[in-house]
mmCIF file of C-alpha atoms in Angstrom:
data_model
loop_
_atom_site.group_PDB
_atom_site.id
_atom_site.type_symbol
_atom_site.label_atom_id
_atom_site.label_comp_id
_atom_site.label_asym_id
_atom_site.label_seq_id
_atom_site.Cartn_x
_atom_site.Cartn_y
_atom_site.Cartn_z
ATOM 1 C CA UNK R 8 -177.872 -39.581 56.256
ATOM 2 C CA UNK R 9 -179.822 -36.408 55.512
ATOM 3 C CA UNK R 10 -176.598 -34.429 55.114
ATOM 4 C CA UNK R 11 -175.469 -36.881 52.443
ATOM 5 C CA UNK R 12 -178.728 -36.491 50.528
ATOM 6 C CA UNK R 13 -178.518 -32.705 50.788
ATOM 7 C CA UNK R 14 -174.907 -32.771 49.646
ATOM 8 C CA UNK R 15 -175.596 -34.804 46.534
ATOM 9 C CA UNK R 16 -178.608 -32.630 45.707
ATOM 10 C CA UNK R 17 -176.275 -29.631 45.424
ATOM 11 C CA UNK R 18 -174.595 -29.214 42.036
ATOM 12 C CA UNK R 19 -171.519 -27.500 43.499
ATOM 13 C CA UNK R 20 -171.032 -30.274 46.061
ATOM 14 C CA UNK R 21 -171.248 -32.936 43.340
ATOM 15 C CA UNK R 22 -168.561 -31.120 41.327
ATOM 16 C CA UNK R 23 -166.397 -30.967 44.422
ATOM 17 C CA UNK R 24 -166.825 -34.707 44.951
ATOM 18 C CA UNK R 25 -165.663 -35.197 41.377
ATOM 19 C CA UNK R 26 -162.747 -32.842 41.996
ATOM 20 C CA UNK R 27 -161.557 -34.703 45.091
ATOM 21 C CA UNK R 28 -161.818 -38.140 43.494
ATOM 22 C CA UNK R 29 -160.288 -36.854 40.254
ATOM 23 C CA UNK R 30 -157.258 -35.437 42.068
ATOM 24 C CA UNK R 31 -156.951 -38.727 43.954
ATOM 25 C CA UNK R 32 -156.721 -40.532 40.620
ATOM 26 C CA UNK R 33 -154.035 -38.049 39.537
ATOM 27 C CA UNK R 34 -152.029 -39.161 42.582
ATOM 28 C CA UNK R 35 -152.630 -42.786 41.615
ATOM 29 C CA UNK R 36 -151.459 -42.118 38.055
ATOM 30 C CA UNK R 37 -148.305 -40.516 39.443
ATOM 31 C CA UNK R 38 -147.479 -43.451 41.725
ATOM 32 C CA UNK R 39 -148.392 -45.997 39.037
ATOM 33 C CA UNK R 40 -146.174 -44.272 36.476
ATOM 34 C CA UNK R 41 -143.264 -44.125 38.930
ATOM 35 C CA UNK R 42 -143.668 -47.854 39.531
ATOM 36 C CA UNK R 43 -143.768 -48.629 35.830
ATOM 37 C CA UNK R 44 -140.533 -46.705 35.316
ATOM 38 C CA UNK R 45 -138.724 -49.605 37.012
ATOM 39 C CA UNK R 46 -138.982 -51.376 33.666
ATOM 40 C CA UNK R 47 -136.140 -49.177 32.448
ATOM 41 C CA UNK R 48 -133.964 -50.931 35.014
ATOM 42 C CA UNK R 49 -134.613 -54.247 33.309
ATOM 43 C CA UNK R 50 -136.766 -57.317 33.829
ATOM 44 C CA UNK R 51 -135.392 -58.161 37.278
ATOM 45 C CA UNK R 52 -135.853 -54.596 38.559
ATOM 46 C CA UNK R 53 -139.467 -54.520 37.406
ATOM 47 C CA UNK R 54 -140.296 -57.923 38.909
ATOM 48 C CA UNK R 55 -138.607 -56.903 42.164
ATOM 49 C CA UNK R 56 -140.833 -53.818 42.289
ATOM 50 C CA UNK R 57 -143.935 -55.971 41.739
ATOM 51 C CA UNK R 58 -142.854 -58.379 44.487
ATOM 52 C CA UNK R 59 -142.367 -55.418 46.831
ATOM 53 C CA UNK R 60 -145.958 -54.336 46.144
ATOM 54 C CA UNK R 61 -147.281 -57.828 46.799
ATOM 55 C CA UNK R 62 -145.334 -57.906 50.071
ATOM 56 C CA UNK R 63 -147.463 -55.016 51.327
ATOM 57 C CA UNK R 64 -150.313 -57.521 51.578
ATOM 58 C CA UNK R 65 -153.470 -56.077 53.087
ATOM 59 C CA UNK R 66 -152.352 -52.497 52.428
ATOM 60 C CA UNK R 67 -152.575 -53.109 48.691
ATOM 61 C CA UNK R 68 -156.088 -54.531 49.069
ATOM 62 C CA UNK R 69 -157.130 -51.477 51.091
ATOM 63 C CA UNK R 70 -155.689 -49.164 48.416
ATOM 64 C CA UNK R 71 -157.493 -51.106 45.672
ATOM 65 C CA UNK R 72 -160.770 -50.965 47.602
ATOM 66 C CA UNK R 73 -160.296 -47.218 48.041
ATOM 67 C CA UNK R 74 -159.748 -46.781 44.302
ATOM 68 C CA UNK R 75 -162.926 -48.733 43.566
ATOM 69 C CA UNK R 76 -164.937 -46.554 45.972
ATOM 70 C CA UNK R 77 -163.466 -43.382 44.470
ATOM 71 C CA UNK R 78 -164.215 -44.675 40.970
ATOM 72 C CA UNK R 79 -167.848 -45.375 41.871
ATOM 73 C CA UNK R 80 -168.209 -41.878 43.359
ATOM 74 C CA UNK R 81 -166.508 -40.244 40.389
ATOM 75 C CA UNK R 82 -168.456 -42.142 37.744
ATOM 76 C CA UNK R 83 -171.775 -41.949 39.616
ATOM 77 C CA UNK R 84 -171.455 -38.214 40.191
ATOM 78 C CA UNK R 85 -170.433 -37.662 36.575
ATOM 79 C CA UNK R 86 -173.528 -39.526 35.361
ATOM 80 C CA UNK R 87 -175.805 -37.523 37.655
ATOM 81 C CA UNK R 88 -174.352 -34.216 36.444
ATOM 82 C CA UNK R 89 -174.513 -35.347 32.818
ATOM 83 C CA UNK R 90 -178.191 -36.262 32.937
ATOM 84 C CA UNK R 91 -179.015 -33.161 34.970
ATOM 85 C CA UNK R 92 -177.415 -31.042 32.269
ATOM 86 C CA UNK R 93 -179.397 -32.879 29.599
ATOM 87 C CA UNK R 94 -182.613 -32.312 31.527
ATOM 88 C CA UNK R 95 -181.819 -28.640 31.943
ATOM 89 C CA UNK R 96 -181.184 -28.293 28.213
ATOM 90 C CA UNK R 97 -183.227 -30.983 26.428
ATOM 91 C CA UNK R 98 -182.835 -29.304 23.021
ATOM 92 C CA UNK R 99 -179.287 -28.891 21.765
ATOM 93 C CA UNK R 100 -178.244 -25.494 20.539
ATOM 94 C CA UNK R 101 -178.164 -25.199 16.774
ATOM 95 C CA UNK R 102 -174.882 -23.322 17.014
ATOM 96 C CA UNK R 103 -172.333 -24.358 19.601
ATOM 97 C CA UNK R 104 -170.400 -21.685 21.400
ATOM 98 C CA UNK R 105 -167.348 -21.440 23.617
ATOM 99 C CA UNK R 106 -169.129 -19.057 25.914
ATOM 100 C CA UNK R 107 -168.634 -19.683 29.595
ATOM 101 C CA UNK R 108 -165.265 -21.337 29.037
ATOM 102 C CA UNK R 109 -166.705 -24.357 27.231
ATOM 103 C CA UNK R 110 -164.024 -26.085 25.194
ATOM 104 C CA UNK R 111 -163.637 -29.286 23.192
ATOM 105 C CA UNK R 112 -162.053 -30.928 26.245
ATOM 106 C CA UNK R 113 -164.858 -29.911 28.614
ATOM 107 C CA UNK R 114 -167.551 -30.865 26.124
ATOM 108 C CA UNK R 115 -166.125 -34.349 25.579
ATOM 109 C CA UNK R 116 -165.293 -35.178 29.213
ATOM 110 C CA UNK R 117 -168.215 -37.659 29.552
ATOM 111 C CA UNK R 118 -167.103 -39.498 26.416
ATOM 112 C CA UNK R 119 -163.385 -39.552 27.194
ATOM 113 C CA UNK R 120 -164.334 -40.724 30.685
ATOM 114 C CA UNK R 121 -166.379 -43.579 29.230
ATOM 115 C CA UNK R 122 -163.494 -44.517 26.942
ATOM 116 C CA UNK R 123 -161.122 -44.578 29.920
ATOM 117 C CA UNK R 124 -163.535 -46.829 31.825
ATOM 118 C CA UNK R 125 -163.540 -49.306 28.923
ATOM 119 C CA UNK R 126 -159.745 -49.151 28.800
ATOM 120 C CA UNK R 127 -159.445 -49.843 32.533
ATOM 121 C CA UNK R 128 -161.650 -52.942 32.244
ATOM 122 C CA UNK R 129 -159.694 -54.269 29.253
ATOM 123 C CA UNK R 130 -156.371 -53.410 30.916
ATOM 124 C CA UNK R 131 -157.259 -55.201 34.152
ATOM 125 C CA UNK R 132 -158.504 -58.296 32.332
ATOM 126 C CA UNK R 133 -155.371 -58.388 30.169
ATOM 127 C CA UNK R 134 -152.831 -57.662 32.905
ATOM 128 C CA UNK R 135 -154.005 -58.070 36.498
ATOM 129 C CA UNK R 136 -156.417 -60.975 35.977
ATOM 130 C CA UNK R 137 -154.224 -62.826 33.486
ATOM 131 C CA UNK R 138 -152.688 -66.177 34.422
ATOM 132 C CA UNK R 139 -149.589 -65.417 36.526
ATOM 133 C CA UNK R 140 -149.061 -68.998 37.692
ATOM 134 C CA UNK R 141 -146.246 -69.782 35.260
ATOM 135 C CA UNK R 142 -145.211 -66.310 34.105
ATOM 136 C CA UNK R 143 -143.824 -63.288 35.898
ATOM 137 C CA UNK R 144 -145.651 -59.973 35.772
ATOM 138 C CA UNK R 145 -143.006 -58.702 33.361
ATOM 139 C CA UNK R 146 -143.574 -61.629 30.985
ATOM 140 C CA UNK R 147 -147.364 -61.219 31.131
ATOM 141 C CA UNK R 148 -147.129 -57.486 30.456
ATOM 142 C CA UNK R 149 -144.565 -57.876 27.669
ATOM 143 C CA UNK R 150 -146.744 -60.528 26.028
ATOM 144 C CA UNK R 151 -149.777 -58.252 26.048
ATOM 145 C CA UNK R 152 -147.820 -55.289 24.670
ATOM 146 C CA UNK R 153 -146.470 -57.534 21.898
ATOM 147 C CA UNK R 154 -149.972 -57.729 20.431
ATOM 148 C CA UNK R 155 -150.337 -54.966 17.782
ATOM 149 C CA UNK R 156 -154.084 -54.513 18.353
ATOM 150 C CA UNK R 157 -153.701 -54.047 22.095
ATOM 151 C CA UNK R 158 -150.660 -51.819 21.644
ATOM 152 C CA UNK R 159 -152.615 -49.501 19.318
ATOM 153 C CA UNK R 160 -155.558 -49.466 21.737
ATOM 154 C CA UNK R 161 -153.204 -48.683 24.619
ATOM 155 C CA UNK R 162 -151.502 -45.774 22.820
ATOM 156 C CA UNK R 163 -154.853 -44.240 21.838
ATOM 157 C CA UNK R 164 -156.060 -44.705 25.416
ATOM 158 C CA UNK R 165 -153.048 -42.823 26.797
ATOM 159 C CA UNK R 166 -153.824 -39.906 24.478
ATOM 160 C CA UNK R 167 -157.422 -39.912 25.727
ATOM 161 C CA UNK R 168 -156.241 -40.110 29.355
ATOM 162 C CA UNK R 169 -153.943 -37.116 28.819
ATOM 163 C CA UNK R 170 -156.783 -35.184 27.175
ATOM 164 C CA UNK R 171 -159.144 -36.004 30.056
ATOM 165 C CA UNK R 172 -156.594 -35.218 32.763
ATOM 166 C CA UNK R 173 -155.596 -31.929 31.157
ATOM 167 C CA UNK R 174 -159.076 -30.470 31.587
ATOM 168 C CA UNK R 175 -159.973 -32.356 34.746
ATOM 169 C CA UNK R 176 -156.923 -31.184 36.687
ATOM 170 C CA UNK R 177 -157.451 -27.443 36.487
ATOM 171 C CA UNK R 178 -161.249 -27.672 36.584
ATOM 172 C CA UNK R 179 -160.929 -29.538 39.909
ATOM 173 C CA UNK R 180 -159.392 -26.426 41.450
ATOM 174 C CA UNK R 181 -162.058 -24.311 39.784
ATOM 175 C CA UNK R 182 -164.690 -26.411 41.557
ATOM 176 C CA UNK R 183 -163.194 -25.308 44.870
ATOM 177 C CA UNK R 184 -163.471 -21.642 43.904
ATOM 178 C CA UNK R 185 -159.842 -21.140 42.880
ATOM 179 C CA UNK R 186 -160.801 -19.541 39.540
ATOM 180 C CA UNK R 187 -158.811 -16.390 40.269
ATOM 181 C CA UNK R 188 -157.218 -14.743 37.184
ATOM 182 C CA UNK R 189 -153.883 -14.750 39.002
ATOM 183 C CA UNK R 190 -153.820 -18.453 39.884
ATOM 184 C CA UNK R 191 -155.892 -20.197 37.216
ATOM 185 C CA UNK R 192 -153.184 -19.869 34.514
ATOM 186 C CA UNK R 193 -150.827 -21.680 36.914
ATOM 187 C CA UNK R 194 -153.322 -24.518 37.405
ATOM 188 C CA UNK R 195 -153.932 -24.705 33.660
ATOM 189 C CA UNK R 196 -150.211 -24.752 32.922
ATOM 190 C CA UNK R 197 -149.469 -27.418 35.524
ATOM 191 C CA UNK R 198 -152.441 -29.452 34.278
ATOM 192 C CA UNK R 199 -151.057 -29.304 30.740
ATOM 193 C CA UNK R 200 -147.584 -30.331 31.933
ATOM 194 C CA UNK R 201 -148.958 -33.156 34.077
ATOM 195 C CA UNK R 202 -151.135 -34.493 31.250
ATOM 196 C CA UNK R 203 -148.159 -34.538 28.859
ATOM 197 C CA UNK R 204 -146.012 -36.368 31.435
ATOM 198 C CA UNK R 205 -148.783 -38.917 32.042
ATOM 199 C CA UNK R 206 -149.548 -39.449 28.358
ATOM 200 C CA UNK R 207 -145.924 -39.643 27.212
ATOM 201 C CA UNK R 208 -144.728 -41.503 30.304
ATOM 202 C CA UNK R 209 -147.258 -44.314 30.006
ATOM 203 C CA UNK R 210 -147.170 -44.217 26.217
ATOM 204 C CA UNK R 211 -143.458 -45.026 26.139
ATOM 205 C CA UNK R 212 -143.734 -47.942 28.579
ATOM 206 C CA UNK R 213 -144.659 -50.519 25.866
ATOM 207 C CA UNK R 214 -141.534 -49.568 23.920
ATOM 208 C CA UNK R 215 -139.391 -50.331 26.948
ATOM 209 C CA UNK R 216 -141.075 -53.698 27.461
ATOM 210 C CA UNK R 217 -140.662 -54.664 23.809
ATOM 211 C CA UNK R 218 -137.010 -53.590 23.761
ATOM 212 C CA UNK R 219 -136.127 -55.525 26.920
ATOM 213 C CA UNK R 220 -138.132 -58.641 26.111
#
């Protein structure tokens, strides 16, 4: 237990915890996007994919539990680092600077993260915890995307997710000491590409649902 306390008392270790959980969520986003792409095969293809997931039974519940644990670690560590930074610098600088690699993306990570958390809650309530007793998952999802207010919220959320992932991806490798001038541009470039794929990929999903339904 002492090693855990010592680990979380170290700023570098906390950033590495965030890096590991953040990269895990990048893997989840990849698998989730691939699954959603079945909608382009039509209503039956998408519902067949969903039924295949449900057939995995306990494995899905284990994966969901793992995501919850990772989310708690990621959010909890982020909050600790945020308040530690505030305590270390209680008075804001009169003039902000980009010194030390600070960018708009890095400076807004706590706020984009909070926005994503709100989106996840709304998304789960609207989709996963909706009444599926008389409707298929496709019908439930298409019905939600047919609502203009939710559609606008979803599109904005995907932009925020892409913005958050873009910075989070390469900074995760930086947390593990991979900030070498030779390799960091590669991580930054791949992070940019991945964030665009995630943002555009998920952002186009509602169009497919509305076209098919």
